[in-house]
Amino acid sequence: MKVVAVERYDHGATDFTPQLTSIRQKNPDLIIAGYSDEVRGIFRQAVELGIKAKFAGTVGVSGSAGEGL
């Protein structure tokens, strides 16, 4: 596996467009989102931005972030 990007965001963020736009330009096969409650928003926005990668991640401490994807 070759890592093509590492992006960060502030806890509680809801707009991941800058990070995802940067990632989209690198055309990854897989996007991994860390252990956070923002996972659902990250993956939803990635799909909305037309990113064709597969997604892998874990939900945050509340356990609800991945529901309804």
Coordinates of C-alpha atoms in Angstrom, one line a residue:
M1 CA 0.0 0.0 0.0
K2 CA 1.2 3.5 -0.8
V3 CA -0.1 6.4 1.2
V4 CA -0.8 9.3 -1.1
A5 CA -2.2 11.8 1.4
V6 CA -2.7 12.5 5.1
E7 CA -5.2 15.2 5.9
R8 CA -6.4 16.6 9.2
Y9 CA -9.4 18.5 10.4
D10 CA -10.6 20.0 13.7
H11 CA -12.7 17.9 16.0
G12 CA -16.4 18.8 15.4
A13 CA -15.8 19.9 11.8
T14 CA -18.7 19.4 9.4
D15 CA -17.1 20.6 6.1
F16 CA -14.3 18.4 4.7
T17 CA -14.3 19.8 1.2
P18 CA -10.8 21.2 1.3
Q19 CA -9.3 17.9 2.5
L20 CA -11.4 15.8 0.2
T21 CA -10.7 17.9 -2.8
S22 CA -7.0 17.5 -2.2
I23 CA -7.4 13.7 -1.8
R24 CA -9.6 13.5 -4.9
Q25 CA -6.8 14.9 -7.0
K26 CA -4.6 12.0 -6.0
N27 CA -7.2 9.4 -7.2
P28 CA -6.8 7.0 -4.3
D29 CA -8.1 3.4 -4.3
L30 CA -9.0 3.6 -0.6
I31 CA -9.8 6.3 2.0
I32 CA -9.3 5.5 5.6
A33 CA -10.9 7.8 8.2
G34 CA -9.8 7.5 11.8
Y35 CA -11.7 6.9 14.9
S36 CA -14.0 9.9 15.1
D37 CA -17.6 10.9 15.1
E38 CA -17.1 12.7 11.8
V39 CA -16.6 9.5 9.8
R40 CA -20.1 9.5 8.3
G41 CA -19.8 13.2 7.2
I42 CA -16.4 12.6 5.6
F43 CA -17.6 9.6 3.6
R44 CA -20.9 11.2 2.6
Q45 CA -19.0 14.3 1.3
A46 CA -16.5 12.1 -0.5
V47 CA -19.3 10.5 -2.4
E48 CA -20.9 13.9 -3.1
L49 CA -17.6 15.1 -4.5
G50 CA -17.4 12.1 -6.9
I51 CA -14.6 10.2 -5.2
K52 CA -14.7 6.7 -6.4
A53 CA -12.4 5.1 -3.7
K54 CA -13.5 2.5 -1.3
F55 CA -14.0 3.6 2.3
A56 CA -12.7 2.2 5.6
G57 CA -13.1 3.6 9.0
T58 CA -14.4 3.3 12.5
V59 CA -17.0 5.2 14.3
G60 CA -16.2 7.5 17.2
V61 CA -16.9 7.0 20.9
S62 CA -20.6 7.7 20.6
G63 CA -20.9 4.6 18.3
S64 CA -23.4 6.4 16.1
A65 CA -21.2 8.0 13.4
G66 CA -21.4 5.2 10.9
E67 CA -25.1 4.6 11.1
G68 CA -27.2 5.4 8.1
L69 CA -24.4 5.6 5.6

